[in-house]
Coordinates of C-alpha atoms in Angstrom, one line a residue:
Chain A
M1 CA 13.5 2.6 -28.7
L2 CA 15.7 -0.1 -26.9
V3 CA 15.0 1.4 -23.3
Q4 CA 11.3 0.9 -24.0
Q5 CA 11.6 -3.0 -24.9
Q6 CA 14.3 -4.0 -22.8
A7 CA 14.7 -2.1 -19.7
T8 CA 13.4 -3.7 -16.8
R9 CA 9.7 -2.3 -15.4
H10 CA 9.9 -2.8 -11.7
Q11 CA 6.4 -3.6 -9.9
A12 CA 5.4 -3.2 -6.8
G13 CA 4.8 -6.4 -4.7
D14 CA 1.3 -7.4 -3.3
R15 CA 2.6 -7.0 0.3
L16 CA 3.8 -3.1 -0.5
K17 CA 0.5 -2.3 -2.0
A18 CA -1.4 -4.0 1.0
Q19 CA 0.9 -1.9 3.2
I20 CA -0.1 0.9 1.4
H21 CA -3.9 0.5 1.6
T22 CA -3.5 -0.4 5.0
A23 CA -1.8 3.1 5.6
V24 CA -4.0 5.0 3.5
A25 CA -7.0 3.3 5.6
M26 CA -5.4 3.7 9.0
S27 CA -4.9 7.5 7.8
E28 CA -8.8 7.6 6.9
A29 CA -9.7 5.8 10.0
R30 CA -8.0 8.6 12.3
T31 CA -9.9 11.5 10.7
D32 CA -13.2 10.1 9.4
R33 CA -14.3 7.2 11.7
Q34 CA -16.9 8.7 14.2
P35 CA -17.0 7.1 17.6
E36 CA -20.1 4.4 18.2
V37 CA -21.9 7.1 20.5
E38 CA -21.8 9.9 17.8
V39 CA -23.1 8.1 15.2
S40 CA -26.6 8.4 15.7
A41 CA -26.6 11.9 16.1
L42 CA -25.2 12.4 12.4
P43 CA -27.3 14.4 10.1
R44 CA -28.7 12.4 7.0
K45 CA -26.7 12.4 4.0
P46 CA -28.4 12.3 0.7
A47 CA -26.9 9.6 -1.6
R48 CA -24.3 11.1 -4.0
N49 CA -23.6 9.6 -7.5
K50 CA -20.6 11.4 -8.1
A51 CA -17.8 8.7 -8.5
K52 CA -16.8 7.4 -11.7
T53 CA -16.2 4.0 -10.4
G54 CA -18.6 1.5 -10.5
W55 CA -18.8 1.1 -6.4
R56 CA -20.8 4.3 -5.3
A57 CA -23.0 3.7 -8.4
V58 CA -23.9 0.2 -7.3
L59 CA -24.4 1.2 -3.6
A60 CA -26.3 4.7 -4.2
P61 CA -29.9 3.1 -4.9
Y62 CA -29.4 0.9 -1.3
W63 CA -27.7 4.0 0.5
S64 CA -30.0 4.7 3.7
P65 CA -29.1 7.0 6.3
V66 CA -30.1 5.7 9.7
P67 CA -32.6 8.2 11.4
A68 CA -31.6 9.6 14.9
A69 CA -34.5 8.3 16.2
V70 CA -33.6 4.6 16.4
A71 CA -32.4 3.6 19.3
G72 CA -29.8 0.7 20.5
F73 CA -26.4 -0.2 19.7
A74 CA -27.4 -2.5 16.9
L75 CA -28.3 0.0 14.5
G76 CA -25.8 2.5 15.7
V77 CA -23.2 0.0 14.7
T78 CA -23.1 1.4 11.0
L79 CA -24.2 4.0 8.5
C80 CA -23.2 1.6 5.7
V81 CA -25.8 -0.6 4.2
A82 CA -25.3 -4.4 5.3
L83 CA -25.1 -5.6 1.5
L84 CA -23.2 -8.8 1.5
L85 CA -20.7 -7.6 -1.4
P86 CA -18.8 -10.1 -3.7
V87 CA -15.0 -10.4 -3.5
Y88 CA -13.8 -6.8 -3.1
Q89 CA -12.0 -6.0 -6.2
D90 CA -9.0 -3.7 -5.3
H91 CA -6.9 -2.4 -7.8
G92 CA -3.8 -2.5 -6.1
L93 CA -3.9 -6.4 -5.8
D94 CA -4.2 -9.2 -8.1
A95 CA -7.4 -10.0 -9.9
V96 CA -6.9 -13.6 -9.3
P97 CA -10.0 -14.7 -7.1
L98 CA -9.2 -15.4 -3.3
T99 CA -10.2 -18.8 -2.7
G100 CA -11.1 -20.9 0.5
Y101 CA -12.2 -19.5 4.2
S102 CA -8.6 -17.8 4.4
G103 CA -9.4 -16.2 0.9
L104 CA -13.0 -14.8 2.2
L105 CA -11.2 -13.4 5.6
V106 CA -8.3 -11.4 3.4
S107 CA -11.4 -10.0 1.2
D108 CA -13.2 -8.9 4.4
H109 CA -10.1 -7.4 5.8
V110 CA -9.4 -5.2 2.5
R111 CA -13.2 -4.3 2.3
A112 CA -12.7 -3.3 6.2
L113 CA -9.6 -1.2 5.4
G114 CA -11.1 0.2 2.1
K115 CA -14.8 0.5 1.8
G116 CA -15.2 0.1 5.6
P117 CA -16.2 0.0 8.2
L118 CA -12.9 -0.7 9.8
L119 CA -14.2 -0.6 13.3
D120 CA -17.9 -0.7 15.0
V121 CA -16.4 0.0 18.4
I122 CA -13.4 2.4 18.8
S123 CA -11.5 1.7 22.2
T124 CA -8.2 0.4 23.7
D125 CA -10.1 -1.0 26.7
R126 CA -11.0 -4.4 26.6
H127 CA -13.5 -3.7 29.2
T128 CA -15.6 -1.8 26.7
V129 CA -14.8 -4.0 23.6
K130 CA -15.6 -7.2 25.6
P131 CA -19.3 -6.1 26.8
W132 CA -20.0 -4.7 23.6
F133 CA -20.6 -8.1 21.7
Q134 CA -23.3 -9.2 24.3
G135 CA -26.5 -8.8 22.5
K136 CA -24.9 -8.8 19.3
L137 CA -23.5 -12.4 19.3
D138 CA -24.4 -15.5 20.4
Y139 CA -21.0 -15.9 21.8
A140 CA -18.7 -14.2 24.2
P141 CA -15.2 -13.7 22.3
P142 CA -12.2 -13.0 24.1
V143 CA -10.7 -9.6 24.3
I144 CA -7.4 -8.9 25.1
D145 CA -5.1 -5.5 24.6
L146 CA -1.9 -6.7 23.4
A147 CA -0.3 -3.2 24.1
P148 CA 2.8 -4.0 26.2
A149 CA 3.4 -6.4 23.1
G150 CA 3.7 -3.7 21.0
F151 CA 0.0 -4.7 19.3
P152 CA -2.5 -2.3 21.1
L153 CA -6.2 -3.0 20.6
A154 CA -8.0 -0.3 18.3
G155 CA -11.5 -1.6 18.8
A156 CA -13.7 -4.3 17.0
R157 CA -16.3 -5.0 14.6
I158 CA -18.9 -7.7 13.8
D159 CA -18.4 -9.1 10.0
K160 CA -20.8 -11.9 8.0
V161 CA -18.6 -14.5 6.4
Q162 CA -20.4 -17.2 4.9
G163 CA -23.5 -16.2 6.0
Q164 CA -22.5 -15.9 10.2
D165 CA -21.8 -13.1 12.2
V166 CA -18.2 -13.1 13.2
A167 CA -16.4 -11.1 16.0
V168 CA -13.5 -9.1 14.5
L169 CA -10.7 -7.7 16.9
V170 CA -8.5 -4.9 15.2
F171 CA -5.1 -4.5 16.9
R172 CA -2.6 -1.7 15.7
H173 CA 1.3 -2.4 15.2
G174 CA 3.2 0.4 13.7
G175 CA 1.6 1.4 10.5
H176 CA -0.3 -2.2 10.4
L177 CA -3.5 -3.3 11.0
V178 CA -4.3 -6.6 12.5
S179 CA -7.8 -8.5 12.1
L180 CA -8.4 -11.0 14.5
Y181 CA -11.3 -13.2 13.8
V182 CA -13.0 -15.1 16.7
S183 CA -15.6 -17.6 16.3
P184 CA -16.7 -20.6 18.4
A185 CA -14.9 -23.8 17.6
T186 CA -15.2 -27.6 18.7
K187 CA -12.0 -29.0 17.7
K188 CA -8.3 -28.0 18.5
E189 CA -6.2 -27.0 15.6
D190 CA -2.0 -26.4 15.7
L191 CA -1.0 -22.8 14.6
T192 CA -0.2 -22.9 10.6
F193 CA 0.6 -19.8 8.8
K194 CA 0.2 -18.4 5.0
M195 CA 0.6 -15.7 2.5
V196 CA -2.6 -14.9 0.7
H197 CA -2.2 -11.9 -1.7
G198 CA 0.4 -10.0 0.3
F199 CA -1.3 -10.8 3.6
Q200 CA 0.1 -12.9 6.5
V201 CA -3.0 -15.4 7.6
G202 CA -2.6 -17.4 10.8
H203 CA -5.1 -19.8 11.9
W204 CA -5.2 -21.9 15.1
S205 CA -7.9 -23.2 17.3
N206 CA -7.8 -24.2 21.4
G207 CA -11.1 -26.0 21.0
S208 CA -13.5 -23.6 22.4
M209 CA -12.5 -20.7 20.1
S210 CA -11.1 -20.5 16.7
F211 CA -9.0 -17.7 15.6
W212 CA -7.7 -16.3 12.3
V213 CA -5.1 -13.5 11.9
V214 CA -4.9 -11.2 8.9
A215 CA -2.2 -8.5 8.4
D216 CA 0.1 -7.1 6.3
M217 CA 3.0 -8.0 8.6
D218 CA 6.1 -10.3 7.5
S219 CA 5.6 -13.9 9.2
H220 CA 7.9 -12.7 11.8
E221 CA 5.8 -10.0 13.4
S222 CA 2.7 -12.0 12.8
T223 CA 4.2 -15.0 14.7
R224 CA 5.1 -12.4 17.6
F225 CA 1.4 -11.0 17.7
V226 CA 0.4 -14.7 18.3
S227 CA 2.8 -15.3 20.9
A228 CA 1.7 -12.1 22.4
W229 CA -2.1 -13.9 22.2
F230 CA -1.0 -17.0 23.9
E231 CA 1.1 -15.6 26.5
A232 CA -1.6 -13.0 27.6
E233 CA -4.4 -15.6 27.2
A234 CA -2.3 -17.7 29.5
R235 CA -2.4 -15.0 32.1
L236 CA -6.2 -14.4 31.9
Chain B
M1 CA -18.0 6.8 5.0
A2 CA -14.8 5.8 3.8
N3 CA -15.0 8.1 0.7
G4 CA -11.2 8.8 1.2
T5 CA -10.0 5.6 0.4
R6 CA -12.6 4.8 -2.5
S7 CA -11.1 7.8 -4.1
F8 CA -7.5 6.7 -3.4
D9 CA -8.6 3.4 -5.1
T10 CA -9.8 4.8 -8.3
L11 CA -7.2 7.8 -8.8
I12 CA -3.8 6.7 -7.4
A13 CA -3.7 2.6 -6.9
P14 CA -4.2 2.2 -10.5
W15 CA -0.5 4.2 -10.6
L16 CA 1.2 2.6 -7.7
D17 CA 3.5 0.3 -9.9
A18 CA 4.4 3.2 -12.2
G19 CA 5.1 4.9 -9.1
Y20 CA 7.2 2.4 -7.7
N21 CA 9.1 2.0 -11.1
L22 CA 10.2 5.2 -11.0
A23 CA 11.1 5.3 -7.7
R24 CA 13.3 2.1 -8.4
W25 CA 14.8 4.0 -11.2
I26 CA 15.7 7.1 -9.3
L27 CA 17.1 5.6 -6.1
K28 CA 18.2 2.0 -7.4
D29 CA 17.2 0.7 -4.1
E30 CA 14.5 -1.5 -3.1
T31 CA 14.2 -0.8 0.3
A32 CA 14.4 3.1 -0.2
A33 CA 11.7 2.8 -3.2
D34 CA 9.1 0.8 -0.9
D35 CA 9.6 3.8 1.6
A36 CA 9.5 6.2 -1.1
L37 CA 6.3 4.9 -2.8
Q38 CA 4.3 4.6 0.9
D39 CA 5.2 8.2 1.8
A40 CA 4.1 9.3 -1.8
A41 CA 1.0 7.5 -1.5
L42 CA 0.3 8.7 2.0
R43 CA 1.1 12.2 0.6
A44 CA -1.4 12.0 -2.6
Y45 CA -4.0 10.8 -0.3
R46 CA -3.9 13.4 2.0
Y47 CA -3.7 15.8 -1.1
L48 CA -6.4 13.9 -3.3
D49 CA -8.7 17.1 -3.1
S50 CA -6.1 19.3 -5.0
L51 CA -6.1 17.3 -7.9
R52 CA -9.4 18.4 -9.0
G53 CA -10.3 17.4 -12.5
D54 CA -6.6 17.0 -13.8
D55 CA -5.1 13.9 -15.0
P56 CA -3.5 11.7 -11.8
K57 CA -0.9 9.5 -13.3
P58 CA 1.5 12.5 -13.7
W59 CA 0.2 14.3 -10.6
F60 CA 1.1 11.4 -8.6
L61 CA 4.6 10.4 -10.5
G62 CA 5.6 14.2 -9.4
I63 CA 4.6 13.6 -5.8
V64 CA 6.7 10.1 -6.3
R65 CA 9.7 12.1 -7.9
N66 CA 9.8 14.8 -5.0
V67 CA 9.6 12.4 -2.4
C68 CA 12.5 10.4 -4.3
R69 CA 14.8 13.7 -4.6
T70 CA 14.2 14.3 -1.2
H71 CA 15.8 11.0 -0.2
L72 CA 18.3 11.6 -2.5
K73 CA 19.5 14.9 -1.0
R74 CA 19.3 13.7 2.3
H75 CA 21.5 11.1 1.4
H76 CA 23.9 13.8 -0.1
E77 CA 23.7 12.6 -3.7
L78 CA 23.6 16.3 -4.6
R79 CA 26.2 15.7 -7.4
E80 CA 24.0 12.8 -8.9
I81 CA 21.2 14.9 -8.8
Q82 CA 22.6 17.9 -10.6
G83 CA 23.6 15.8 -13.5
L84 CA 27.4 17.0 -13.8
E85 CA 28.8 16.1 -16.9
D86 CA 32.1 15.2 -14.7
A87 CA 33.8 12.4 -17.4
E88 CA 35.2 11.0 -13.7
I89 CA 32.3 10.3 -12.1
E90 CA 30.6 8.9 -15.1
Q91 CA 33.6 6.8 -15.8
H92 CA 33.8 5.5 -12.2
Q93 CA 30.1 4.4 -12.0
W94 CA 30.4 2.8 -15.3
H95 CA 33.6 0.7 -14.6
Q96 CA 32.2 -0.5 -11.6
G97 CA 29.3 -1.3 -13.5
L98 CA 26.7 0.7 -11.4
S99 CA 26.7 2.5 -8.7
V100 CA 27.9 1.5 -5.1
E101 CA 24.4 2.2 -3.3
D102 CA 22.8 -1.0 -5.6
P103 CA 22.5 -3.7 -3.5
A104 CA 20.7 -5.9 -5.9
V105 CA 23.6 -6.2 -8.2
D106 CA 27.1 -7.5 -7.5
L107 CA 29.9 -7.4 -10.2
S108 CA 30.2 -10.9 -11.0
R109 CA 26.7 -10.6 -12.1
R110 CA 27.4 -7.8 -14.5
D111 CA 27.4 -10.1 -17.1
E112 CA 23.7 -11.5 -16.6
M113 CA 21.9 -8.2 -15.8
N114 CA 20.2 -6.7 -18.5
K115 CA 22.1 -4.6 -20.3
V116 CA 20.1 -1.8 -21.1
D117 CA 19.4 -1.4 -17.3
M118 CA 23.0 -1.5 -16.8
A119 CA 22.9 1.6 -19.3
L120 CA 20.1 3.3 -17.8
Q121 CA 21.6 2.8 -14.2
S122 CA 25.0 4.5 -15.2
L123 CA 23.0 7.9 -16.2
S124 CA 22.9 10.9 -14.1
A125 CA 19.5 10.7 -12.0
D126 CA 18.5 14.2 -14.1
L127 CA 19.0 12.1 -17.4
R128 CA 17.9 8.9 -16.0
E129 CA 14.2 10.2 -15.1
V130 CA 13.5 11.9 -18.1
V131 CA 13.9 8.5 -19.7
V132 CA 12.2 6.2 -17.5
L133 CA 8.9 8.9 -17.6
R134 CA 9.2 8.9 -21.4
E135 CA 10.1 5.2 -22.5
L136 CA 8.9 3.6 -19.6
E137 CA 6.0 5.4 -18.3
G138 CA 4.8 6.7 -22.2
L139 CA 4.7 10.3 -20.6
S140 CA 4.2 13.4 -23.2
Y141 CA 6.9 16.4 -23.1
A142 CA 4.6 18.3 -21.5
E143 CA 3.8 15.9 -19.0
I144 CA 7.4 15.1 -18.1
A145 CA 7.8 18.9 -17.6
Q146 CA 5.1 18.8 -15.3
V147 CA 6.5 15.8 -13.3
T148 CA 9.9 16.8 -13.0
E149 CA 9.3 20.8 -12.8
V150 CA 11.3 22.0 -15.7
P151 CA 10.8 23.8 -18.7
I152 CA 9.9 21.5 -22.1
G153 CA 12.5 22.5 -23.7
T154 CA 14.8 21.2 -20.7
V155 CA 13.1 17.8 -20.9
M156 CA 13.6 17.7 -24.4
S157 CA 17.6 18.4 -24.6
R158 CA 17.7 15.8 -21.8
L159 CA 16.3 13.3 -23.7
A160 CA 18.6 14.2 -26.6
R161 CA 21.7 14.0 -24.1
A162 CA 20.5 10.7 -22.5
R163 CA 19.6 9.0 -26.1
T164 CA 23.2 10.2 -27.3
R165 CA 25.0 8.6 -23.5
L166 CA 23.1 5.6 -23.9
R167 CA 23.7 4.8 -27.5
S168 CA 27.4 5.3 -26.7
I169 CA 27.2 3.0 -23.8
L170 CA 25.6 0.3 -25.4
L171 CA 27.6 0.5 -28.7
S172 CA 31.0 0.6 -26.2
P173 CA 33.6 -2.5 -26.9
E174 CA 33.0 -3.1 -23.0
L175 CA 29.5 -4.3 -23.7
G176 CA 30.6 -6.1 -26.4
S177 CA 27.1 -5.4 -27.8

């Protein structure tokens, strides 16, 4: 039939799909996420192998619930296994592998939104989040709440990128989630932006810290986020 | 931990394009379709448990369709939805090339635009959606009935009427096919 052959099949763009995944993850984070202090009190859960996809089946043999007796923040941080997974295969994004450091960060951001954890510490208070990093990282990342500019701090996590532990600050902006990767640096770099698989990826360095921001916002909003950070940083 | 999002990735994410295509064809507007797909995806995620073992594609497309219909109603396009065989409305729409609310096309580009797309656009929403579900998404009559919430007989008669309409549009001298 003519329609079948010639009518346009519209496709949802990468950015729309990224936004949808973010919205779903935010929904998940609101209902499912336990604050750090309660994590060690959760009962052990046996591994369940019900899913038809590869993910649960792959992870199941490694699933190890955290015993309640184990003290200390470090282990209370996550129930999921710290397994360095390859590039996150998301049905919604292209199967084209992501390249470069920005590609790694987009994969990490997407993984955090999907499999999680999105946040290891949930707090809008920088006086809670900043000290939380002590003892977990060999550097102290700056932590700023950008709520006055419309980007409230949601919390933070620590991710492994290229074998290094990296501090990640997470901000909300309407239906969007922003991951800000902060790590030590030695040279200054001017702000640059690029689009990677539907996500805006910005990068700059002030000479002592290097920043990468990943978000499913448009370039205008991403620029606003960075300006807000610069302004707030100057006031610190 | 993130069990819900993993089920979403398995069950719903594969059908986001199909959902978007349906939303675009029903709403004829890119921004509205973006919003509709987001709303539908969130709703599907929220009610994932009710899916159980059923086929997720028609289930999700049914949600998309409902969201779109609500959107159309809200924008006072009841006349379109009811699929009035009002010759006046259809003539008006056809001579305009498309309905006015499609910002993507302006009349000067009429000739360049895919003639089949134009013909499909000119159908009423009731007829358009069954054609899209059948010819572009490959659903069975039963699945289309599930998505559109009308009896199978109605699906078949709408498809027949749509084919007749499309044939007469595509063969009409205005198109110079």
